[in-house]
Coordinates of C-alpha atoms in Angstrom, one line a residue:
S21 CA -17.7 83.6 -46.5
T22 CA -19.8 86.1 -48.6
C23 CA -16.6 87.5 -49.7
A24 CA -13.8 85.6 -51.5
P25 CA -12.5 83.2 -50.7
L26 CA -16.1 81.9 -50.3
T27 CA -15.1 78.6 -48.9
T28 CA -12.0 77.4 -47.0
T29 CA -11.7 73.9 -45.6
C30 CA -9.4 71.8 -43.4
Q31 CA -9.5 68.3 -42.1
A32 CA -8.5 66.5 -38.8
T33 CA -8.8 62.9 -37.7
F34 CA -9.8 61.5 -34.3
T35 CA -8.5 58.0 -33.8
V36 CA -9.4 55.2 -31.3
N37 CA -6.5 52.8 -31.3
A38 CA -7.2 49.1 -31.6
P39 CA -6.8 47.3 -28.3
P40 CA -3.8 45.1 -27.6
V41 CA -3.9 41.7 -29.2
V42 CA -5.5 39.1 -26.9
S43 CA -3.1 36.5 -25.5
L44 CA -4.2 33.5 -23.4
T45 CA -1.6 31.1 -21.9
C46 CA -2.9 27.8 -20.4
P47 CA -1.1 25.8 -17.7
V48 CA 1.1 23.0 -19.0
N49 CA -0.6 19.5 -18.8
T50 CA 0.8 18.1 -15.5
A51 CA 0.9 14.8 -13.6
T52 CA 1.8 14.6 -9.9
A53 CA 3.5 11.8 -8.0
A54 CA 1.1 9.1 -6.7
C55 CA 0.1 8.9 -3.0
L56 CA 0.3 12.5 -2.1
T57 CA -2.1 13.6 0.6
Q58 CA -5.3 15.4 -0.5
A59 CA -4.1 18.6 1.1
Q60 CA -0.8 18.4 -0.9
L61 CA -2.8 17.8 -4.1
N62 CA -5.2 20.7 -3.5
S63 CA -2.2 23.0 -2.9
A64 CA -0.5 21.8 -6.1
F65 CA -3.7 22.1 -8.1
S66 CA -4.2 25.7 -6.9
A67 CA -0.6 26.6 -7.8
W68 CA -1.1 25.0 -11.3
L69 CA -4.3 27.0 -11.9
A70 CA -2.5 30.1 -11.1
T71 CA 0.0 29.6 -13.9
A72 CA -2.7 30.5 -16.5
S73 CA -2.6 34.1 -17.8
G74 CA -4.4 36.3 -20.2
S75 CA -3.8 39.8 -21.6
G76 CA -4.9 42.2 -24.3
G77 CA -8.3 43.2 -25.5
C78 CA -10.3 45.6 -23.3
N79 CA -11.3 45.1 -19.7
G80 CA -10.0 41.5 -19.9
V81 CA -11.1 39.0 -17.3
L82 CA -9.6 35.5 -16.9
T83 CA -11.8 32.7 -15.5
N84 CA -11.9 28.9 -15.4
N85 CA -14.5 26.2 -14.9
N86 CA -12.5 24.0 -12.4
T87 CA -14.6 22.0 -9.8
G88 CA -11.7 21.1 -7.6
A89 CA -8.6 18.9 -7.6
P90 CA -8.7 15.2 -8.5
S91 CA -8.8 12.6 -5.8
A92 CA -5.5 11.7 -4.1
C93 CA -6.2 8.1 -5.1
G94 CA -6.0 8.9 -8.8
G95 CA -7.9 10.9 -11.5
A96 CA -7.7 13.8 -13.9
T97 CA -9.3 17.2 -14.1
T98 CA -9.5 19.0 -17.4
V99 CA -10.0 22.7 -16.9
T100 CA -11.2 25.2 -19.6
F101 CA -9.7 28.7 -19.1
T102 CA -11.7 31.6 -20.6
Y103 CA -10.5 35.2 -21.3
T104 CA -13.2 37.7 -22.0
S105 CA -12.8 41.1 -23.5
T106 CA -15.3 43.9 -24.3
C107 CA -13.7 44.2 -27.7
A108 CA -13.3 41.4 -30.2
P109 CA -12.4 38.7 -29.8
L110 CA -14.9 38.7 -27.0
T111 CA -14.0 35.2 -25.7
T112 CA -10.8 33.2 -26.0
T113 CA -10.5 29.8 -24.5
C114 CA -7.9 27.0 -23.9
Q115 CA -7.8 23.7 -22.0
A116 CA -5.3 21.9 -19.8
T117 CA -5.3 18.7 -17.7
F118 CA -4.1 18.1 -14.2
T119 CA -3.6 14.3 -13.5
V120 CA -3.1 12.3 -10.3
P121 CA -1.7 8.8 -11.1
A122 CA -3.5 5.8 -9.7
P123 CA -1.5 4.2 -6.8
P124 CA 0.5 1.0 -7.5
V125 CA -1.6 -2.2 -7.5
V126 CA -1.9 -3.8 -4.0
S127 CA -0.1 -7.1 -3.6
I128 CA 0.1 -9.2 -0.4
T129 CA 2.2 -12.4 0.0
C130 CA 1.4 -14.8 2.8
P131 CA 4.0 -17.2 4.3
V132 CA 3.9 -20.7 3.0
N133 CA 1.9 -23.1 5.2
T134 CA 4.7 -24.7 7.3
A135 CA 5.2 -27.7 9.6
T136 CA 8.3 -28.0 11.9
S137 CA 10.0 -31.1 13.1
A138 CA 8.5 -32.6 16.3
C139 CA 10.2 -32.3 19.6
L140 CA 11.9 -29.0 19.1
T141 CA 12.3 -26.9 22.3
Q142 CA 9.7 -24.1 22.8
A143 CA 12.5 -21.5 22.2
Q144 CA 13.3 -23.2 18.9
V145 CA 9.6 -23.2 17.9
N146 CA 9.2 -19.5 18.9
T147 CA 12.2 -18.5 16.8
A148 CA 11.0 -20.5 13.8
F149 CA 7.5 -19.0 14.1
S150 CA 8.9 -15.4 14.2
A151 CA 11.0 -16.1 11.1
W152 CA 7.9 -17.5 9.4
L153 CA 5.8 -14.5 10.2
A154 CA 8.5 -12.2 8.7
T155 CA 8.2 -13.9 5.3
A156 CA 4.8 -12.1 4.8
S157 CA 5.0 -9.0 2.6
G158 CA 2.7 -6.4 1.2
S159 CA 3.1 -3.5 -1.3
G160 CA 1.2 -1.1 -3.4
G161 CA -1.7 1.2 -2.6
C162 CA -0.9 4.3 -0.6
N163 CA 0.6 4.4 2.9
G164 CA 0.4 0.6 3.1
V165 CA 0.7 -1.1 6.5
L166 CA 1.1 -4.9 7.0
T167 CA -0.2 -6.4 10.2
N168 CA -1.2 -9.8 11.5
N169 CA -3.4 -11.2 14.3
N170 CA -1.0 -13.9 15.6
T171 CA -1.3 -14.7 19.4
G172 CA 2.0 -16.6 19.6
A173 CA 3.6 -19.8 18.4
P174 CA 2.0 -23.2 18.9
S175 CA 3.1 -25.4 21.8
A176 CA 6.3 -27.4 21.3
C177 CA 4.3 -30.5 22.1
G178 CA 2.1 -30.0 19.0
G179 CA -0.5 -27.6 17.6
A180 CA -1.2 -25.2 14.8
T181 CA -1.6 -21.5 14.6
T182 CA -3.5 -20.0 11.6
V183 CA -2.6 -16.3 11.1
T184 CA -4.5 -13.7 9.2
F185 CA -2.3 -11.1 7.5
T186 CA -3.9 -7.7 6.7
Y187 CA -2.5 -5.1 4.3
T188 CA -4.2 -1.7 4.6
S189 CA -4.0 1.2 2.2
T190 CA -5.5 4.7 2.2
C191 CA -6.6 4.1 -1.4
A192 CA -8.9 1.3 -2.5
P193 CA -8.6 -1.6 -1.9
L194 CA -8.5 -0.3 1.7
T195 CA -8.0 -3.8 3.2
T196 CA -6.4 -7.0 1.6
T197 CA -6.0 -10.2 3.6
C198 CA -4.6 -13.7 3.4
Q199 CA -4.1 -16.6 5.8
A200 CA -1.4 -19.2 6.5
T201 CA -0.9 -21.9 9.1
F202 CA 2.2 -22.8 11.1
T203 CA 2.1 -26.3 12.5
V204 CA 4.1 -28.2 15.2
P205 CA 3.5 -31.9 14.8
A206 CA 2.4 -33.9 17.8
P207 CA 5.2 -36.1 19.1
P208 CA 5.2 -39.8 18.3
V209 CA 2.9 -41.9 20.5
V210 CA 4.5 -43.1 23.7
S211 CA 5.1 -46.8 23.9
I212 CA 6.7 -48.7 26.8
T213 CA 7.6 -52.4 26.9
C214 CA 8.3 -54.1 30.3
P215 CA 10.5 -57.1 30.8
V216 CA 8.7 -60.4 30.9
N217 CA 8.1 -61.7 34.4
T218 CA 11.0 -64.1 34.9
A219 CA 12.2 -66.7 37.5
T220 CA 15.8 -67.9 37.6
S221 CA 17.0 -71.3 38.6
A222 CA 17.6 -71.8 42.3
C223 CA 21.0 -71.8 43.9
L224 CA 22.8 -69.5 41.5
T225 CA 25.6 -67.5 42.9
Q226 CA 24.8 -63.9 43.8
A227 CA 27.0 -62.7 41.0
Q228 CA 25.0 -64.9 38.6
V229 CA 21.7 -63.5 39.9
N230 CA 23.1 -59.9 39.7
S231 CA 24.1 -60.5 36.1
A232 CA 20.8 -62.1 35.1
F233 CA 18.9 -59.3 36.8
S234 CA 20.9 -56.6 34.9
A235 CA 20.2 -58.4 31.6
W236 CA 16.5 -58.7 32.5
L237 CA 16.3 -55.0 33.3
A238 CA 17.8 -54.2 29.9
T239 CA 15.0 -55.8 28.1
A240 CA 12.7 -52.9 29.0
S241 CA 12.2 -50.4 26.3
G242 CA 10.3 -47.1 25.7
S243 CA 9.7 -44.8 22.7
G244 CA 7.7 -41.8 21.5
G245 CA 7.0 -38.5 23.2
C246 CA 9.7 -35.9 23.3
N247 CA 13.1 -36.1 25.0

């Protein structure tokens, strides 16, 4: 002022508050059960991604670089989560891993190659063959199924059936096979021995002839075959 007091002053302050502190929370490293379907894994992976969170800074945006869930047959995906802000810190990152265990190793066990006794009945052979087929086993992989290509037991009169057993899995190896043979021995060779052509003395009694004839018949013999 041109009159006293010539100068009078005051002060005031205009403040822009600092933004909230940036906070970024990554999902917990996670492993699923083996042998889920791909749809189940995709769903679990999406839910896992959604557990990430970020806050603070200014105009914060949370993104990630995921390219999809791992394969249902095993694998791991490591994802980088990025929180950006228009105020420092401009970029904050963290990483987490989503793991799908590999399925159990595939194992297939074939029946032992087997031979029965000769001359069983067909019913006995069929029963033994069914029991033999049931000794095959398979495990591992995912959604495993054990099948075989048998067309029935061999004949009770001799023969052999070779069976291929196949274990399939929805994860590699998709198909595993083995073979085994069930054998019914051929019966012993048939042999027949006739009595020797024989002539008695003349003038025996009929009782003596009958007795000699019965004894002569008894010298015939046969063996082999079945029953």
